[in-house]
CSV table of C-alpha atoms (C1' of nucleotides) in Angstrom, one decimal:
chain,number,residue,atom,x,y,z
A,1,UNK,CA,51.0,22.6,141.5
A,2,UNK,CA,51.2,22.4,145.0
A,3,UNK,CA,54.2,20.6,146.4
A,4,UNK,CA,53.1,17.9,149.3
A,5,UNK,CA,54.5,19.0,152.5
A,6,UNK,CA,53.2,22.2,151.6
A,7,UNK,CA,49.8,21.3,151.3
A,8,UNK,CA,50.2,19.1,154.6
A,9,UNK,CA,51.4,22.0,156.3
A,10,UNK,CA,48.6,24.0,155.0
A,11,UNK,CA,46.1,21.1,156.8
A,12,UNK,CA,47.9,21.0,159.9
A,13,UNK,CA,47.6,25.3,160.6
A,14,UNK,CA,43.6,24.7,159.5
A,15,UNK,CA,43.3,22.4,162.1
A,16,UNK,CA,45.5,23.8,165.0
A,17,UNK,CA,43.2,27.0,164.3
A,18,UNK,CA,40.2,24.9,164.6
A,19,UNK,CA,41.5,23.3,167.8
A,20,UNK,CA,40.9,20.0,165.7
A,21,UNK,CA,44.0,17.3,166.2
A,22,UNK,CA,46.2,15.9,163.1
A,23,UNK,CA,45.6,12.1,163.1
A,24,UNK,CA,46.9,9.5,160.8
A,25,UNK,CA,43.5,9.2,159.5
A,26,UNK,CA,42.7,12.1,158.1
A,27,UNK,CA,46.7,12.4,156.7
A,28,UNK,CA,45.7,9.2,154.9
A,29,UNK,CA,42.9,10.6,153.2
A,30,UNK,CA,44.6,14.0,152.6
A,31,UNK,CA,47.6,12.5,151.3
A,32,UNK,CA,45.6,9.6,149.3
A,33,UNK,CA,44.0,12.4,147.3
A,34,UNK,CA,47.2,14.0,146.7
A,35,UNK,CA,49.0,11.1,145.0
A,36,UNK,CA,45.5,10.0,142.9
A,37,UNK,CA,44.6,12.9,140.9
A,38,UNK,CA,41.2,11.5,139.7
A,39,UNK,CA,37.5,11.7,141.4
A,40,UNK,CA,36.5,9.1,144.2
A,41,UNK,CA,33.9,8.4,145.8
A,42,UNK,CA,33.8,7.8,149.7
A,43,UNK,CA,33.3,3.9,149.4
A,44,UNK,CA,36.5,4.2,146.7
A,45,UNK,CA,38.6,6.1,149.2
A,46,UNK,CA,37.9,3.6,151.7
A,47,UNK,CA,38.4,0.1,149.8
A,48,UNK,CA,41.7,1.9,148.4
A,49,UNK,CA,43.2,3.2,151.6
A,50,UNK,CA,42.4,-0.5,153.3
A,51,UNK,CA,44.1,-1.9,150.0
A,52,UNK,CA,47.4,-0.4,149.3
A,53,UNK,CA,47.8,0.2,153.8
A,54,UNK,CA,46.4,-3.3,154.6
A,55,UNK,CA,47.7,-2.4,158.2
A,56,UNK,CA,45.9,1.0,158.7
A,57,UNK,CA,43.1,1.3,161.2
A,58,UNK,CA,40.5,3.4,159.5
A,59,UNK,CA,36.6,3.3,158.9
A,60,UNK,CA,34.3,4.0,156.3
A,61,UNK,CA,32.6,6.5,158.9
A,62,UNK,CA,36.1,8.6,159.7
A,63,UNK,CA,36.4,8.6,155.7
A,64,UNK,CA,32.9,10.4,155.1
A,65,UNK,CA,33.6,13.1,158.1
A,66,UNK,CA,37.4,13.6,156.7
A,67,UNK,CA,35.9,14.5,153.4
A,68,UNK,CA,33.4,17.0,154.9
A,69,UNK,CA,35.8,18.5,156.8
A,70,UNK,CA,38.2,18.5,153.6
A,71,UNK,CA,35.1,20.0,151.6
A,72,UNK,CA,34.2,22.6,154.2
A,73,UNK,CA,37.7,23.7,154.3
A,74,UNK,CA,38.2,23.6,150.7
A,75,UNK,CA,40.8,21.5,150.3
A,76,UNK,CA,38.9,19.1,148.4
A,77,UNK,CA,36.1,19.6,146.4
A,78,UNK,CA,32.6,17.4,145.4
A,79,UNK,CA,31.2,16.7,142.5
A,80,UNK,CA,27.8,14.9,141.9
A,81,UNK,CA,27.8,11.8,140.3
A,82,UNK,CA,24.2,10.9,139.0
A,83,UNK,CA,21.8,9.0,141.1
A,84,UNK,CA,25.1,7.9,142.9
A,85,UNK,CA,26.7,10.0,145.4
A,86,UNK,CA,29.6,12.5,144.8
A,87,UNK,CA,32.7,12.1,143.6
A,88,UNK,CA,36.1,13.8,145.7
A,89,UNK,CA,38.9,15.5,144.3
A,90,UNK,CA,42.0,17.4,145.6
A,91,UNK,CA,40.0,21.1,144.9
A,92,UNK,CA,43.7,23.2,145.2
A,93,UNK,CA,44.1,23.0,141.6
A,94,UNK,CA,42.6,25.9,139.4
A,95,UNK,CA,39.7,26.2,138.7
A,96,UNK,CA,37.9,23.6,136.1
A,97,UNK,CA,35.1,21.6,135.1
A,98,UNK,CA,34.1,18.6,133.8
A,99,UNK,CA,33.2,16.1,131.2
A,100,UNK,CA,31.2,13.5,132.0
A,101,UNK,CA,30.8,10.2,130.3
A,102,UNK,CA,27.5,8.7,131.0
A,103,UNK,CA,28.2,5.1,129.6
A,104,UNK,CA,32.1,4.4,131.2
A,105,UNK,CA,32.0,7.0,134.1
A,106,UNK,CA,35.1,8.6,132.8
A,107,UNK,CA,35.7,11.9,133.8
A,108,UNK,CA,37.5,14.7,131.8
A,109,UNK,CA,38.4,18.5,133.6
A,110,UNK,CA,39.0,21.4,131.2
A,111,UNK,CA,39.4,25.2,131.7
A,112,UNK,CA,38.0,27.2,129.8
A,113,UNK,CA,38.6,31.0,130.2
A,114,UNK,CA,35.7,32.3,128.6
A,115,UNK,CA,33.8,30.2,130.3
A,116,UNK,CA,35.4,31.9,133.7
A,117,UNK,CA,34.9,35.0,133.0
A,118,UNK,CA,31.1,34.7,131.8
A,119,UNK,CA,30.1,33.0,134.7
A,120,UNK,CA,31.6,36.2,137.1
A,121,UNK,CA,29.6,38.1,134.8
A,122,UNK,CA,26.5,36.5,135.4
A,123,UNK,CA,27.3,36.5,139.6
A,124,UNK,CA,27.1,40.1,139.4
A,125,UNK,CA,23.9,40.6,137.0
A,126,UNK,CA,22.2,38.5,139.6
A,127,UNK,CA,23.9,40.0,142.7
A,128,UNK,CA,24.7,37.1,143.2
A,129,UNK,CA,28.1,36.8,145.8
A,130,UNK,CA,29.6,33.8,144.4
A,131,UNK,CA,31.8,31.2,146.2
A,132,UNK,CA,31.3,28.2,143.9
A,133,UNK,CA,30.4,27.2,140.6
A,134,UNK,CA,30.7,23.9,138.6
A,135,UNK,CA,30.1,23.0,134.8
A,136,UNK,CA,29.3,19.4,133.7
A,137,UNK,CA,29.1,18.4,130.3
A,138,UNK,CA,27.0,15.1,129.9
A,139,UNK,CA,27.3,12.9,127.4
A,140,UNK,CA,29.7,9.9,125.7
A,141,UNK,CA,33.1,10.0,125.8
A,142,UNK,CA,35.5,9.0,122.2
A,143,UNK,CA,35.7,5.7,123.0
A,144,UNK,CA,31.8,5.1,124.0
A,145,UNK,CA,30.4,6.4,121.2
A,146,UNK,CA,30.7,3.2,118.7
B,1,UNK,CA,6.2,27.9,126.1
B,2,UNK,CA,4.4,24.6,125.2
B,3,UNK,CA,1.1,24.1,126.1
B,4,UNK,CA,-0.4,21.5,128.8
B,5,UNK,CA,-2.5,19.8,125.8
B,6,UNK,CA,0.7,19.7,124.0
B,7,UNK,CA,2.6,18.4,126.3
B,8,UNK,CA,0.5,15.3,127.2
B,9,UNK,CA,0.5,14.3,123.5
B,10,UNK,CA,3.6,14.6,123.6
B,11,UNK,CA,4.1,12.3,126.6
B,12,UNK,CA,1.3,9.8,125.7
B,13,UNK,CA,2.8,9.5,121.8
B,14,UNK,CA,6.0,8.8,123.7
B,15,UNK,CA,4.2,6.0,126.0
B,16,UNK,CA,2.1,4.3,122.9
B,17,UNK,CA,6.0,4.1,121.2
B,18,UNK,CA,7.2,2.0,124.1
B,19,UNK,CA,4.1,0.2,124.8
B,20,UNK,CA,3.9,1.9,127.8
B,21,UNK,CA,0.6,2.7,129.5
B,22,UNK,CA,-0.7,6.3,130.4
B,23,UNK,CA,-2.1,5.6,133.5
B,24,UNK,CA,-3.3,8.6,135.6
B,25,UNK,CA,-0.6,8.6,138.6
B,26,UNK,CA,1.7,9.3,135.4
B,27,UNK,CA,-0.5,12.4,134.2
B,28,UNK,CA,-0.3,13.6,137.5
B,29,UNK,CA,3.3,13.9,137.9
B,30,UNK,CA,3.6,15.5,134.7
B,31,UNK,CA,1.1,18.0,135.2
B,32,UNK,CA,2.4,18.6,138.8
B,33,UNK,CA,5.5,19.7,137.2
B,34,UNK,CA,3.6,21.9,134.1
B,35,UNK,CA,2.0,23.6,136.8
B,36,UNK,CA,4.6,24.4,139.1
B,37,UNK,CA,7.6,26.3,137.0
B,38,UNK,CA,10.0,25.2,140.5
B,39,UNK,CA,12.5,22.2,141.2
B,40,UNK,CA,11.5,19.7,143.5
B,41,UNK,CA,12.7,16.5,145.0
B,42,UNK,CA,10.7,13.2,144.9
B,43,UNK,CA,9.7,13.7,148.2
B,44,UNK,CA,8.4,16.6,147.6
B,45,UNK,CA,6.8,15.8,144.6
B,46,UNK,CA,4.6,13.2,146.6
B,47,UNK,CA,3.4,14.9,149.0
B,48,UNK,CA,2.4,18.3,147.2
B,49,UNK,CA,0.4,15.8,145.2
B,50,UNK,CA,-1.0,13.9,147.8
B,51,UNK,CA,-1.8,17.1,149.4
B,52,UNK,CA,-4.0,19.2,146.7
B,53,UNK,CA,-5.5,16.1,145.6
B,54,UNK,CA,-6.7,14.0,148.7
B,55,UNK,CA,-8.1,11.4,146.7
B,56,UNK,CA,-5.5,10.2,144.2
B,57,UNK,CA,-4.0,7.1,145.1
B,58,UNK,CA,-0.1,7.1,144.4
B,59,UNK,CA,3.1,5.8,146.0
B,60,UNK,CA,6.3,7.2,146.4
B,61,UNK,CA,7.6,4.3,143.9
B,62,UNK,CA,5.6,5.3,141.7
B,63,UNK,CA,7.1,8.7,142.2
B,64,UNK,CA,10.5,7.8,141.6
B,65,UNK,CA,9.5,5.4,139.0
B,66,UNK,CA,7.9,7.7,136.7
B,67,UNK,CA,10.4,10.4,137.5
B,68,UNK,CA,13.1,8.1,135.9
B,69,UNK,CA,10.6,7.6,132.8
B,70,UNK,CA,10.6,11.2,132.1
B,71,UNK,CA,13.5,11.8,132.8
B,72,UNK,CA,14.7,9.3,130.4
B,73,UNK,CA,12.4,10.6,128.1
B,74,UNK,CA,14.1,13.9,128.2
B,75,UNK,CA,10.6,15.3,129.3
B,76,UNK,CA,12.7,16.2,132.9
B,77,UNK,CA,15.6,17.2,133.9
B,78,UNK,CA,17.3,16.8,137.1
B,79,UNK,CA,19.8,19.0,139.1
B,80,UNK,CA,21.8,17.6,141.9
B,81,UNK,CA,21.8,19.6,145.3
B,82,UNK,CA,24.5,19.1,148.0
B,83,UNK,CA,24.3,15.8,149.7
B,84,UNK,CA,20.6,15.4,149.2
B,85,UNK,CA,19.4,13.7,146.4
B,86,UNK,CA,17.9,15.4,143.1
B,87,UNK,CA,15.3,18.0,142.3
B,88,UNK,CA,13.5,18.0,139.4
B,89,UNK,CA,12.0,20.7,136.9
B,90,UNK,CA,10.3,20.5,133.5
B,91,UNK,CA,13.0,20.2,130.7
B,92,UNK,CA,11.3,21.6,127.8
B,93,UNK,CA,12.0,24.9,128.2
B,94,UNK,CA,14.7,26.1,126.9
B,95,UNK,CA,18.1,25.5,127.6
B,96,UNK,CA,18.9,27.2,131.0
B,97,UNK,CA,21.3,27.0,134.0
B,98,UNK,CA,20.8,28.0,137.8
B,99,UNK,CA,22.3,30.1,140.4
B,100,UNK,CA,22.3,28.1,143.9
B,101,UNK,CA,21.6,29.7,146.8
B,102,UNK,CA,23.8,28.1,149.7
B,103,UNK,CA,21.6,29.3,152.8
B,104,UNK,CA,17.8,29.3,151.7
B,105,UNK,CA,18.3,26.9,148.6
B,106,UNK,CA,16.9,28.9,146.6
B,107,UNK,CA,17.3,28.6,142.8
B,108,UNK,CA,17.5,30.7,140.1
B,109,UNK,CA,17.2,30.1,136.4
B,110,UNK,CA,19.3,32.1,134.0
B,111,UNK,CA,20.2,31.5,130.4
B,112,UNK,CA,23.4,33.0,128.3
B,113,UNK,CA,23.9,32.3,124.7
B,114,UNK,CA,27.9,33.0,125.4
B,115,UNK,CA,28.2,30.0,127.7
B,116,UNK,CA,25.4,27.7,125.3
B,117,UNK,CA,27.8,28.6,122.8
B,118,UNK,CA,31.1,27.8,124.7
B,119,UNK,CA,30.0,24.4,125.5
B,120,UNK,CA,29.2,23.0,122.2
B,121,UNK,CA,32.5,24.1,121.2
B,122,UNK,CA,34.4,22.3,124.2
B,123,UNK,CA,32.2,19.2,123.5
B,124,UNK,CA,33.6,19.3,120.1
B,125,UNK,CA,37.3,19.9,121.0
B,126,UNK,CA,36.9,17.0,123.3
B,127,UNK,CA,35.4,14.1,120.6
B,128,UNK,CA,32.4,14.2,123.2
B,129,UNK,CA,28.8,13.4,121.7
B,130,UNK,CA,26.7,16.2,123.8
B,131,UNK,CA,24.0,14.9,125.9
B,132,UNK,CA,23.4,17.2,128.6
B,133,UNK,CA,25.2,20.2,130.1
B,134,UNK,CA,24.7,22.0,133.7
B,135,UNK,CA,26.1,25.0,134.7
B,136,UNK,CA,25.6,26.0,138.7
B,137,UNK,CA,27.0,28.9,140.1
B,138,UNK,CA,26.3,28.5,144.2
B,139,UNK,CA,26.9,31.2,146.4
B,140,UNK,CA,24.4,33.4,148.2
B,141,UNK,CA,22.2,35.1,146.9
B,142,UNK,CA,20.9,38.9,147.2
B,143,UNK,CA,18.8,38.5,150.1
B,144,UNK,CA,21.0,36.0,152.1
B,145,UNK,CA,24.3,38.1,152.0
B,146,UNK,CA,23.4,40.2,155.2
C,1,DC,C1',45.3,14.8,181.8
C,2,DT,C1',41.6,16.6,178.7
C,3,DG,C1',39.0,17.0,175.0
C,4,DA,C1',38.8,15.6,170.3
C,5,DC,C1',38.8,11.5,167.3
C,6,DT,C1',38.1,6.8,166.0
C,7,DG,C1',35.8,2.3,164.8
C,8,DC,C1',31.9,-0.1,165.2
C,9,DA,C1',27.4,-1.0,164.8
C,10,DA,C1',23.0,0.9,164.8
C,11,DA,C1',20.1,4.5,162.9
C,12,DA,C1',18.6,7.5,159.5
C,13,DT,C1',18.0,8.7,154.6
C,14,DC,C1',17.0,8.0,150.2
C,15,DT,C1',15.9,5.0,146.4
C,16,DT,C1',14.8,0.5,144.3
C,17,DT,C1',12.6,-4.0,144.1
C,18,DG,C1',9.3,-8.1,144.6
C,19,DC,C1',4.8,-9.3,144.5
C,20,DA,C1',-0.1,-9.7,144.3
C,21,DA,C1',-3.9,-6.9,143.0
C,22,DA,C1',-5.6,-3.3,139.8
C,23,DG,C1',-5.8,-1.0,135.6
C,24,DA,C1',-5.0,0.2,130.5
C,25,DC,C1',-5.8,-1.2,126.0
D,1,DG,C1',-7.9,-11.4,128.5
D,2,DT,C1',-3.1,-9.9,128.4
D,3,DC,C1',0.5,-7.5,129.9
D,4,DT,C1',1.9,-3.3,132.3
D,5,DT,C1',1.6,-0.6,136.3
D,6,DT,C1',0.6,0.3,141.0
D,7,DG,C1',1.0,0.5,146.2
D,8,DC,C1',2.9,-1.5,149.8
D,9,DA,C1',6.4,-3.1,152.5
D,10,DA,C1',10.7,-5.0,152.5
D,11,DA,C1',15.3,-4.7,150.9
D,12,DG,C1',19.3,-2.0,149.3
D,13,DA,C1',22.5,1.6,149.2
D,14,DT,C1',24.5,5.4,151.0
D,15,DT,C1',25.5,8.5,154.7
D,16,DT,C1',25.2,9.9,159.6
D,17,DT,C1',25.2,9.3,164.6
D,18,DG,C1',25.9,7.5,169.5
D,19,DC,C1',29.1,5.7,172.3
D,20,DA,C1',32.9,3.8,174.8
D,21,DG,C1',37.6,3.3,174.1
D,22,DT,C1',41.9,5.6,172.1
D,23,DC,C1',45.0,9.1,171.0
D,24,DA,C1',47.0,13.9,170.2
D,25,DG,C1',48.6,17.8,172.3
DNA sequence: CTGACTGCAAAATCTTTGCAAAGAC
DNA sequence: GTCTTTGCAAAGATTTTGCAGTCAG
């Protein structure tokens, strides 16, 4: 896995190449996603930040364009939650996809390699030039099934 | 495929179960969706409808509402798309995934027995009691890639 | 300094809800 | 008749935008 500074480094060339400037914000949200390895949702990110940095000036608004900007520079990646909005994660890490649980909300990443390789496959039958995919199992998790 | 007749006894068995009422703003949505093999979002939905047929009365609530009945049903399925909203398709065909194009949105079906396969077994490995599964492979498709 | 970024609040979307009237059974 | 469903408009929820002040480079 990627170490921190490195990553930050990584952010801080994407935006000197945009001509975009390095705020605290958007380290906040960088960094936030970093240290929680789990899926969020912009409202989360927000109400967390202003939690654990009670002192921190940032607003729900700056949250939602860091993530697109994060997302467009795939740094993080989204996943679709449902009725309810998507769901952010730090996207650096290999590829994988998801379980979801429909009852608690919990969500489980796997990798599966046949799963991988099948999917270039089917890119190609379909001339298809892919730059994303995603695979959700629905359903109910161990613990919600009683 | 299943036939329209089908179908609808299908669906009004379903209703009499619950004590729900077939009413004729339900019918239509159905149909709408029987006769047009395509995903579409409630908004779309509504005003196709309202469009070939001038004279039905119907809200968008009622859209949305029945929508979620069907859906809940397992008569419909839904796909999320980006950052706006859900389309929906018929879900009685059989199982099938899509191929998303980023730049004209257009979507493809496809269907692959190796990754059907793949995911009942990860369900398994997982203690996860299978609802649904999704597969999306977005990236552009033939046409776009100029 | 200059131009990008920010917070705020307002606006725009999208979806759900309350309610009185209409409709199914 | 009774109880569900409907359309409407209002309310909610979520996300985006305009703008004047702030900040990075």
């Amino acid at each position: 896995m990627i170490s921190y500074p490195i990553l930050l480094e990584k952010f801080q060339t994407l935006l000197k190449e945009n001509q975009l400037k390095f705020t605290k914000q958007r380290e906040f949200v960088l960094k936030f996603l970093y240290e929680n390895d789990e899926h969020f949702t912009p409202e989360e990110i927000y109400t967390l930040l202003k939690q654990k940095y009670p002192d921190i000036n940032i607003g729900i608004a700056t949250v939602y364009r860091t993530l697109a900007l994060l997302e467009a520079s795939q740094i993080v990646s989204s996943i679709s939650f449902g009725t309810a909005g998507k769901k952010y994660e730090l996207g650096l890490k290999k590829h994988h996809d998801h379980l979801i649980c429909t009852k608690c909300g919990e969500i489980i990443e796997f990798l599966d390699e046949t799963i991988e390789q099948q999917q270039k496959l089917i890119a190609k039958q379909f001339n298809f030039k892919m730059t994303d995919h995603a695979m959700k199992i629905v359903g109910l998790c161990k613990n919600c099934q009683d």
